[in-house]
Amino acid sequence: MKLTHLSMLAVAGFASAVSFSSCDDGKSYADLLAEENRAVNYFLSNYRVINEIPADTVFEYGEDAPYYRIDEDSNLYMQVISPGTKDNKAVDDELIYFRYTRYNLRYFEISDELAGSGNSNNMEVSATSFRFGNTMLSSASAYGMGIQEPLKFLGVDCEVNLVVKSQLGPSEDIANVVPFMYNLRYFRQPYSGSDSDNE
């Protein structure tokens, strides 16, 4: 499946990555991409990987479920922990809240440790949000379009683990060519009444 709506973001991300690729260690952008691919492959080697989305979009789910490649460029791999409610799909420009923990896969490759950060386990931190499919808001670049992709297939009340290569991640990850694995849970309402629309 082609992520054509991301083409402008990808071009901007590529330009940004090239401009930031002159790291202290002198690695080229191609070197960083190779490192990213190696880190992702190392992580995925611990799981079954299916290189296509099921034709009926009925995914295996649970802690032992495979990772499904969900784009042609191999930038996103999704493990469905819970598929949510089948008919509870997001609609274009709908405000969706999410909670997440993310794990740096380059660090995992070096250490074999998944050290996470995010707002999943701290209810004092507001839930974050995006407008589904809307690439024009700052939230699209702040969190990356990759995290929206599971909602094309699953209910808003789903939970997934999502491997996101830098090109579909937040703008800072594009620049640094860092892949992450996200644990994501989506909601129509924030966990606390004080959460605001983070556009």
mmCIF file of N, CA and C in Angstrom, residues 54-165:
data_model
loop_
_atom_site.group_PDB
_atom_site.id
_atom_site.type_symbol
_atom_site.label_atom_id
_atom_site.label_comp_id
_atom_site.label_asym_id
_atom_site.label_seq_id
_atom_site.Cartn_x
_atom_site.Cartn_y
_atom_site.Cartn_z
ATOM 1 N N PRO A 54 -3.319 -8.681 5.749
ATOM 2 C CA PRO A 54 -4.295 -9.712 5.366
ATOM 3 C C PRO A 54 -5.357 -9.142 4.422
ATOM 4 N N ALA A 55 -5.725 -9.921 3.415
ATOM 5 C CA ALA A 55 -6.691 -9.453 2.411
ATOM 6 C C ALA A 55 -8.006 -9.033 3.053
ATOM 7 N N ASP A 56 -8.401 -9.735 4.120
ATOM 8 C CA ASP A 56 -9.661 -9.405 4.801
ATOM 9 C C ASP A 56 -9.438 -8.426 5.956
ATOM 10 N N THR A 57 -8.228 -7.935 6.103
ATOM 11 C CA THR A 57 -7.800 -7.051 7.190
ATOM 12 C C THR A 57 -8.148 -7.599 8.577
ATOM 13 N N VAL A 58 -8.203 -8.919 8.683
ATOM 14 C CA VAL A 58 -8.364 -9.559 9.988
ATOM 15 C C VAL A 58 -6.969 -9.974 10.446
ATOM 16 N N PHE A 59 -6.465 -9.275 11.416
ATOM 17 C CA PHE A 59 -5.101 -9.472 11.888
ATOM 18 C C PHE A 59 -5.056 -10.457 13.053
ATOM 19 N N GLU A 60 -3.995 -11.247 13.107
ATOM 20 C CA GLU A 60 -3.717 -11.966 14.342
ATOM 21 C C GLU A 60 -3.407 -10.916 15.399
ATOM 22 N N TYR A 61 -3.806 -11.187 16.640
ATOM 23 C CA TYR A 61 -3.514 -10.191 17.673
ATOM 24 C C TYR A 61 -3.135 -10.853 18.984
ATOM 25 N N GLY A 62 -2.505 -10.071 19.845
ATOM 26 C CA GLY A 62 -2.012 -10.548 21.125
ATOM 27 C C GLY A 62 -0.506 -10.383 21.214
ATOM 28 N N GLU A 63 0.053 -10.711 22.360
ATOM 29 C CA GLU A 63 1.482 -10.520 22.606
ATOM 30 C C GLU A 63 2.362 -11.364 21.686
ATOM 31 N N ASP A 64 1.821 -12.474 21.167
ATOM 32 C CA ASP A 64 2.599 -13.350 20.281
ATOM 33 C C ASP A 64 2.262 -13.149 18.812
ATOM 34 N N ALA A 65 1.496 -12.123 18.499
ATOM 35 C CA ALA A 65 1.088 -11.875 17.110
ATOM 36 C C ALA A 65 2.302 -11.458 16.277
ATOM 37 N N PRO A 66 2.227 -11.683 14.977
ATOM 38 C CA PRO A 66 3.338 -11.254 14.108
ATOM 39 C C PRO A 66 3.326 -9.744 13.903
ATOM 40 N N TYR A 67 4.422 -9.244 13.389
ATOM 41 C CA TYR A 67 4.478 -7.872 12.907
ATOM 42 C C TYR A 67 4.133 -7.897 11.427
ATOM 43 N N TYR A 68 3.176 -7.062 11.029
ATOM 44 C CA TYR A 68 2.768 -6.945 9.636
ATOM 45 C C TYR A 68 3.443 -5.717 9.025
ATOM 46 N N ARG A 69 4.050 -5.888 7.860
ATOM 47 C CA ARG A 69 4.547 -4.722 7.127
ATOM 48 C C ARG A 69 3.344 -4.011 6.544
ATOM 49 N N ILE A 70 3.207 -2.715 6.815
ATOM 50 C CA ILE A 70 1.998 -2.034 6.365
ATOM 51 C C ILE A 70 2.246 -0.946 5.330
ATOM 52 N N ASP A 71 3.464 -0.861 4.805
ATOM 53 C CA ASP A 71 3.683 0.032 3.675
ATOM 54 C C ASP A 71 4.715 -0.588 2.738
ATOM 55 N N GLU A 72 4.683 -0.194 1.483
ATOM 56 C CA GLU A 72 5.549 -0.779 0.459
ATOM 57 C C GLU A 72 7.023 -0.486 0.694
ATOM 58 N N ASP A 73 7.323 0.608 1.365
ATOM 59 C CA ASP A 73 8.710 1.012 1.567
ATOM 60 C C ASP A 73 9.329 0.435 2.837
ATOM 61 N N SER A 74 8.592 -0.429 3.523
ATOM 62 C CA SER A 74 9.080 -1.087 4.751
ATOM 63 C C SER A 74 9.457 -0.091 5.837
ATOM 64 N N ASN A 75 8.691 0.992 5.943
ATOM 65 C CA ASN A 75 8.917 1.982 6.998
ATOM 66 C C ASN A 75 8.081 1.727 8.235
ATOM 67 N N LEU A 76 7.032 0.900 8.114
ATOM 68 C CA LEU A 76 6.118 0.640 9.228
ATOM 69 C C LEU A 76 5.826 -0.851 9.345
ATOM 70 N N TYR A 77 5.905 -1.336 10.576
ATOM 71 C CA TYR A 77 5.531 -2.717 10.884
ATOM 72 C C TYR A 77 4.631 -2.680 12.118
ATOM 73 N N MET A 78 3.492 -3.366 12.057
ATOM 74 C CA MET A 78 2.502 -3.288 13.121
ATOM 75 C C MET A 78 2.221 -4.651 13.726
ATOM 76 N N GLN A 79 2.289 -4.709 15.050
ATOM 77 C CA GLN A 79 1.823 -5.865 15.805
ATOM 78 C C GLN A 79 0.543 -5.441 16.513
ATOM 79 N N VAL A 80 -0.540 -6.149 16.276
ATOM 80 C CA VAL A 80 -1.826 -5.796 16.883
ATOM 81 C C VAL A 80 -1.930 -6.481 18.236
ATOM 82 N N ILE A 81 -1.980 -5.696 19.286
ATOM 83 C CA ILE A 81 -2.183 -6.238 20.635
ATOM 84 C C ILE A 81 -3.676 -6.452 20.872
ATOM 85 N N SER A 82 -4.476 -5.457 20.524
ATOM 86 C CA SER A 82 -5.931 -5.558 20.586
ATOM 87 C C SER A 82 -6.503 -4.805 19.386
ATOM 88 N N PRO A 83 -7.364 -5.455 18.584
ATOM 89 C CA PRO A 83 -7.855 -4.798 17.364
ATOM 90 C C PRO A 83 -8.921 -3.743 17.602
ATOM 91 N N GLY A 84 -9.436 -3.655 18.821
ATOM 92 C CA GLY A 84 -10.507 -2.704 19.073
ATOM 93 C C GLY A 84 -11.822 -3.174 18.461
ATOM 94 N N THR A 85 -12.778 -2.280 18.411
ATOM 95 C CA THR A 85 -14.109 -2.585 17.894
ATOM 96 C C THR A 85 -14.139 -2.378 16.390
ATOM 97 N N LYS A 86 -14.572 -3.404 15.676
ATOM 98 C CA LYS A 86 -14.479 -3.413 14.206
ATOM 99 C C LYS A 86 -15.100 -2.185 13.547
ATOM 100 N N ASP A 87 -16.266 -1.767 13.982
ATOM 101 C CA ASP A 87 -16.973 -0.666 13.327
ATOM 102 C C ASP A 87 -16.682 0.696 13.961
ATOM 103 N N ASN A 88 -15.673 0.761 14.802
ATOM 104 C CA ASN A 88 -15.352 1.997 15.516
ATOM 105 C C ASN A 88 -14.178 2.709 14.836
ATOM 106 N N LYS A 89 -14.320 2.975 13.540
ATOM 107 C CA LYS A 89 -13.223 3.528 12.751
ATOM 108 C C LYS A 89 -13.157 5.063 12.863
ATOM 109 N N ALA A 90 -11.938 5.586 12.763
ATOM 110 C CA ALA A 90 -11.740 7.039 12.722
ATOM 111 C C ALA A 90 -12.190 7.572 11.367
ATOM 112 N N VAL A 91 -12.637 8.805 11.361
ATOM 113 C CA VAL A 91 -13.029 9.455 10.113
ATOM 114 C C VAL A 91 -12.068 10.614 9.846
ATOM 115 N N ASP A 92 -12.011 11.058 8.596
ATOM 116 C CA ASP A 92 -11.078 12.117 8.212
ATOM 117 C C ASP A 92 -11.227 13.345 9.100
ATOM 118 N N ASP A 93 -10.100 13.853 9.553
ATOM 119 C CA ASP A 93 -9.978 15.064 10.359
ATOM 120 C C ASP A 93 -10.560 14.913 11.772
ATOM 121 N N GLU A 94 -10.866 13.695 12.175
ATOM 122 C CA GLU A 94 -11.377 13.478 13.530
ATOM 123 C C GLU A 94 -10.245 13.646 14.539
ATOM 124 N N LEU A 95 -10.549 14.284 15.659
ATOM 125 C CA LEU A 95 -9.580 14.447 16.736
ATOM 126 C C LEU A 95 -9.412 13.119 17.464
ATOM 127 N N ILE A 96 -8.207 12.595 17.459
ATOM 128 C CA ILE A 96 -7.901 11.320 18.104
ATOM 129 C C ILE A 96 -6.822 11.563 19.158
ATOM 130 N N TYR A 97 -7.090 11.097 20.366
ATOM 131 C CA TYR A 97 -6.096 11.143 21.434
ATOM 132 C C TYR A 97 -5.340 9.828 21.462
ATOM 133 N N PHE A 98 -4.116 9.885 21.937
ATOM 134 C CA PHE A 98 -3.357 8.641 22.072
ATOM 135 C C PHE A 98 -2.395 8.739 23.239
ATOM 136 N N ARG A 99 -2.092 7.570 23.777
ATOM 137 C CA ARG A 99 -1.046 7.438 24.790
ATOM 138 C C ARG A 99 -0.017 6.473 24.243
ATOM 139 N N TYR A 100 1.238 6.706 24.582
ATOM 140 C CA TYR A 100 2.288 5.918 23.960
ATOM 141 C C TYR A 100 3.482 5.735 24.892
ATOM 142 N N THR A 101 4.208 4.676 24.628
ATOM 143 C CA THR A 101 5.574 4.500 25.119
ATOM 144 C C THR A 101 6.398 4.174 23.890
ATOM 145 N N ARG A 102 7.548 4.808 23.745
ATOM 146 C CA ARG A 102 8.373 4.525 22.577
ATOM 147 C C ARG A 102 9.761 4.070 23.007
ATOM 148 N N TYR A 103 10.324 3.196 22.169
ATOM 149 C CA TYR A 103 11.592 2.546 22.471
ATOM 150 C C TYR A 103 12.552 2.763 21.305
ATOM 151 N N ASN A 104 13.717 3.300 21.592
ATOM 152 C CA ASN A 104 14.728 3.570 20.584
ATOM 153 C C ASN A 104 15.348 2.253 20.132
ATOM 154 N N LEU A 105 15.182 1.900 18.861
ATOM 155 C CA LEU A 105 15.657 0.606 18.377
ATOM 156 C C LEU A 105 17.155 0.587 18.106
ATOM 157 N N ARG A 106 17.759 1.721 17.910
ATOM 158 C CA ARG A 106 19.228 1.737 17.803
ATOM 159 C C ARG A 106 19.853 1.423 19.165
ATOM 160 N N TYR A 107 19.259 1.948 20.223
ATOM 161 C CA TYR A 107 19.732 1.624 21.571
ATOM 162 C C TYR A 107 19.499 0.145 21.871
ATOM 163 N N PHE A 108 18.348 -0.387 21.444
ATOM 164 C CA PHE A 108 18.052 -1.802 21.673
ATOM 165 C C PHE A 108 19.070 -2.698 20.981
ATOM 166 N N GLU A 109 19.460 -2.330 19.779
ATOM 167 C CA GLU A 109 20.439 -3.138 19.049
ATOM 168 C C GLU A 109 21.772 -3.213 19.804
ATOM 169 N N ILE A 110 22.150 -2.127 20.439
ATOM 170 C CA ILE A 110 23.422 -2.078 21.160
ATOM 171 C C ILE A 110 23.336 -2.775 22.517
ATOM 172 N N SER A 111 22.202 -2.593 23.211
ATOM 173 C CA SER A 111 22.110 -2.999 24.617
ATOM 174 C C SER A 111 21.219 -4.207 24.884
ATOM 175 N N ASP A 112 20.349 -4.554 23.904
ATOM 176 C CA ASP A 112 19.320 -5.581 24.116
ATOM 177 C C ASP A 112 18.344 -5.190 25.225
ATOM 178 N N GLU A 113 18.207 -3.910 25.490
ATOM 179 C CA GLU A 113 17.267 -3.412 26.484
ATOM 180 C C GLU A 113 16.265 -2.481 25.810
ATOM 181 N N LEU A 114 14.996 -2.639 26.191
ATOM 182 C CA LEU A 114 13.969 -1.719 25.718
ATOM 183 C C LEU A 114 13.700 -0.705 26.828
ATOM 184 N N ALA A 115 14.268 0.465 26.681
ATOM 185 C CA ALA A 115 14.083 1.542 27.651
ATOM 186 C C ALA A 115 13.083 2.523 27.058
ATOM 187 N N GLY A 116 11.895 2.601 27.648
ATOM 188 C CA GLY A 116 10.826 3.389 27.059
ATOM 189 C C GLY A 116 10.646 4.756 27.668
ATOM 190 N N SER A 117 10.041 5.633 26.877
ATOM 191 C CA SER A 117 9.634 6.954 27.348
ATOM 192 C C SER A 117 8.304 7.287 26.693
ATOM 193 N N GLY A 118 7.539 8.144 27.342
ATOM 194 C CA GLY A 118 6.250 8.540 26.789
ATOM 195 C C GLY A 118 5.271 8.878 27.893
ATOM 196 N N ASN A 119 3.981 8.879 27.552
ATOM 197 C CA ASN A 119 2.959 9.287 28.518
ATOM 198 C C ASN A 119 1.997 8.165 28.892
ATOM 199 N N SER A 120 2.293 6.916 28.517
ATOM 200 C CA SER A 120 1.353 5.826 28.769
ATOM 201 C C SER A 120 1.064 5.602 30.237
ATOM 202 N N ASN A 121 2.085 5.650 31.061
ATOM 203 C CA ASN A 121 1.932 5.242 32.457
ATOM 204 C C ASN A 121 1.896 6.402 33.433
ATOM 205 N N ASN A 122 1.820 7.608 32.922
ATOM 206 C CA ASN A 122 1.770 8.774 33.791
ATOM 207 C C ASN A 122 0.517 9.576 33.483
ATOM 208 N N MET A 123 -0.516 9.376 34.277
ATOM 209 C CA MET A 123 -1.789 10.037 34.015
ATOM 210 C C MET A 123 -1.749 11.530 34.335
ATOM 211 N N GLU A 124 -0.647 11.989 34.955
ATOM 212 C CA GLU A 124 -0.511 13.416 35.194
ATOM 213 C C GLU A 124 -0.061 14.150 33.935
ATOM 214 N N VAL A 125 0.430 13.387 32.958
ATOM 215 C CA VAL A 125 0.831 13.959 31.676
ATOM 216 C C VAL A 125 -0.343 13.850 30.711
ATOM 217 N N SER A 126 -0.678 14.932 30.060
ATOM 218 C CA SER A 126 -1.826 14.949 29.158
ATOM 219 C C SER A 126 -1.652 13.968 28.010
ATOM 220 N N ALA A 127 -2.764 13.412 27.565
ATOM 221 C CA ALA A 127 -2.748 12.610 26.346
ATOM 222 C C ALA A 127 -2.417 13.536 25.179
ATOM 223 N N THR A 128 -1.734 12.996 24.193
ATOM 224 C CA THR A 128 -1.423 13.753 22.988
ATOM 225 C C THR A 128 -2.502 13.488 21.945
ATOM 226 N N SER A 129 -2.513 14.269 20.875
ATOM 227 C CA SER A 129 -3.589 14.117 19.904
ATOM 228 C C SER A 129 -3.133 14.496 18.503
ATOM 229 N N PHE A 130 -3.935 14.062 17.537
ATOM 230 C CA PHE A 130 -3.751 14.461 16.144
ATOM 231 C C PHE A 130 -5.113 14.481 15.484
ATOM 232 N N ARG A 131 -5.173 15.110 14.332
ATOM 233 C CA ARG A 131 -6.377 15.071 13.498
ATOM 234 C C ARG A 131 -6.134 14.005 12.430
ATOM 235 N N PHE A 132 -6.944 12.971 12.434
ATOM 236 C CA PHE A 132 -6.721 11.810 11.586
ATOM 237 C C PHE A 132 -6.660 12.196 10.110
ATOM 238 N N GLY A 133 -5.532 11.883 9.464
ATOM 239 C CA GLY A 133 -5.355 12.135 8.041
ATOM 240 C C GLY A 133 -5.000 13.555 7.673
ATOM 241 N N ASN A 134 -4.957 14.452 8.648
ATOM 242 C CA ASN A 134 -4.688 15.858 8.358
ATOM 243 C C ASN A 134 -3.184 16.099 8.438
ATOM 244 N N THR A 135 -2.565 16.354 7.295
ATOM 245 C CA THR A 135 -1.111 16.542 7.238
ATOM 246 C C THR A 135 -0.689 18.000 7.400
ATOM 247 N N MET A 136 -1.651 18.905 7.532
ATOM 248 C CA MET A 136 -1.342 20.324 7.544
ATOM 249 C C MET A 136 -1.054 20.876 8.942
ATOM 250 N N LEU A 137 -1.426 20.151 9.989
ATOM 251 C CA LEU A 137 -1.255 20.648 11.346
ATOM 252 C C LEU A 137 0.135 20.339 11.882
ATOM 253 N N SER A 138 0.551 21.098 12.871
ATOM 254 C CA SER A 138 1.872 20.879 13.463
ATOM 255 C C SER A 138 1.966 19.508 14.130
ATOM 256 N N SER A 139 0.838 18.965 14.581
ATOM 257 C CA SER A 139 0.866 17.645 15.224
ATOM 258 C C SER A 139 1.303 16.550 14.252
ATOM 259 N N ALA A 140 1.088 16.764 12.950
ATOM 260 C CA ALA A 140 1.494 15.759 11.964
ATOM 261 C C ALA A 140 3.010 15.609 11.932
ATOM 262 N N SER A 141 3.726 16.730 12.007
ATOM 263 C CA SER A 141 5.189 16.637 12.015
ATOM 264 C C SER A 141 5.726 16.371 13.417
ATOM 265 N N ALA A 142 5.012 16.842 14.440
ATOM 266 C CA ALA A 142 5.475 16.652 15.815
ATOM 267 C C ALA A 142 5.502 15.178 16.197
ATOM 268 N N TYR A 143 4.528 14.423 15.731
ATOM 269 C CA TYR A 143 4.448 13.000 16.085
ATOM 270 C C TYR A 143 4.697 12.082 14.896
ATOM 271 N N GLY A 144 4.657 12.630 13.686
ATOM 272 C CA GLY A 144 4.851 11.812 12.499
ATOM 273 C C GLY A 144 3.552 11.171 12.052
ATOM 274 N N MET A 145 3.439 10.956 10.748
ATOM 275 C CA MET A 145 2.214 10.369 10.198
ATOM 276 C C MET A 145 2.137 8.861 10.405
ATOM 277 N N GLY A 146 3.273 8.230 10.690
ATOM 278 C CA GLY A 146 3.267 6.778 10.854
ATOM 279 C C GLY A 146 2.322 6.295 11.925
ATOM 280 N N ILE A 147 2.210 7.041 13.029
ATOM 281 C CA ILE A 147 1.373 6.574 14.131
ATOM 282 C C ILE A 147 -0.116 6.611 13.804
ATOM 283 N N GLN A 148 -0.497 7.271 12.706
ATOM 284 C CA GLN A 148 -1.909 7.302 12.320
ATOM 285 C C GLN A 148 -2.323 6.075 11.502
ATOM 286 N N GLU A 149 -1.351 5.404 10.890
ATOM 287 C CA GLU A 149 -1.652 4.326 9.950
ATOM 288 C C GLU A 149 -2.477 3.173 10.532
ATOM 289 N N PRO A 150 -2.246 2.742 11.783
ATOM 290 C CA PRO A 150 -3.064 1.629 12.301
ATOM 291 C C PRO A 150 -4.561 1.900 12.263
ATOM 292 N N LEU A 151 -4.952 3.176 12.370
ATOM 293 C CA LEU A 151 -6.378 3.499 12.404
ATOM 294 C C LEU A 151 -7.043 3.377 11.036
ATOM 295 N N LYS A 152 -6.271 3.132 9.996
ATOM 296 C CA LYS A 152 -6.871 2.829 8.695
ATOM 297 C C LYS A 152 -7.441 1.419 8.669
ATOM 298 N N PHE A 153 -6.997 0.588 9.614
ATOM 299 C CA PHE A 153 -7.380 -0.828 9.612
ATOM 300 C C PHE A 153 -8.142 -1.255 10.867
ATOM 301 N N LEU A 154 -7.951 -0.538 11.969
ATOM 302 C CA LEU A 154 -8.444 -0.990 13.268
ATOM 303 C C LEU A 154 -9.356 0.053 13.897
ATOM 304 N N GLY A 155 -10.109 -0.381 14.905
ATOM 305 C CA GLY A 155 -10.981 0.532 15.629
ATOM 306 C C GLY A 155 -10.193 1.524 16.466
ATOM 307 N N VAL A 156 -10.833 2.650 16.778
ATOM 308 C CA VAL A 156 -10.167 3.695 17.551
ATOM 309 C C VAL A 156 -9.735 3.185 18.926
ATOM 310 N N ASP A 157 -10.406 2.166 19.442
ATOM 311 C CA ASP A 157 -10.074 1.634 20.767
ATOM 312 C C ASP A 157 -9.032 0.512 20.704
ATOM 313 N N CYS A 158 -8.199 0.509 19.679
ATOM 314 C CA CYS A 158 -7.198 -0.546 19.526
ATOM 315 C C CYS A 158 -5.920 -0.230 20.311
ATOM 316 N N GLU A 159 -5.069 -1.251 20.404
ATOM 317 C CA GLU A 159 -3.722 -1.087 20.939
ATOM 318 C C GLU A 159 -2.765 -1.819 20.015
ATOM 319 N N VAL A 160 -1.683 -1.169 19.663
ATOM 320 C CA VAL A 160 -0.711 -1.771 18.751
ATOM 321 C C VAL A 160 0.711 -1.487 19.221
ATOM 322 N N ASN A 161 1.630 -2.329 18.774
ATOM 323 C CA ASN A 161 3.048 -2.010 18.785
ATOM 324 C C ASN A 161 3.413 -1.676 17.343
ATOM 325 N N LEU A 162 4.073 -0.556 17.140
ATOM 326 C CA LEU A 162 4.331 -0.075 15.791
ATOM 327 C C LEU A 162 5.799 0.292 15.642
ATOM 328 N N VAL A 163 6.490 -0.402 14.737
ATOM 329 C CA VAL A 163 7.856 -0.039 14.404
ATOM 330 C C VAL A 163 7.787 1.065 13.354
ATOM 331 N N VAL A 164 8.419 2.194 13.665
ATOM 332 C CA VAL A 164 8.355 3.365 12.793
ATOM 333 C C VAL A 164 9.780 3.779 12.424
ATOM 334 N N LYS A 165 10.117 3.631 11.151
ATOM 335 C CA LYS A 165 11.399 4.170 10.694
ATOM 336 C C LYS A 165 11.300 5.688 10.625
#
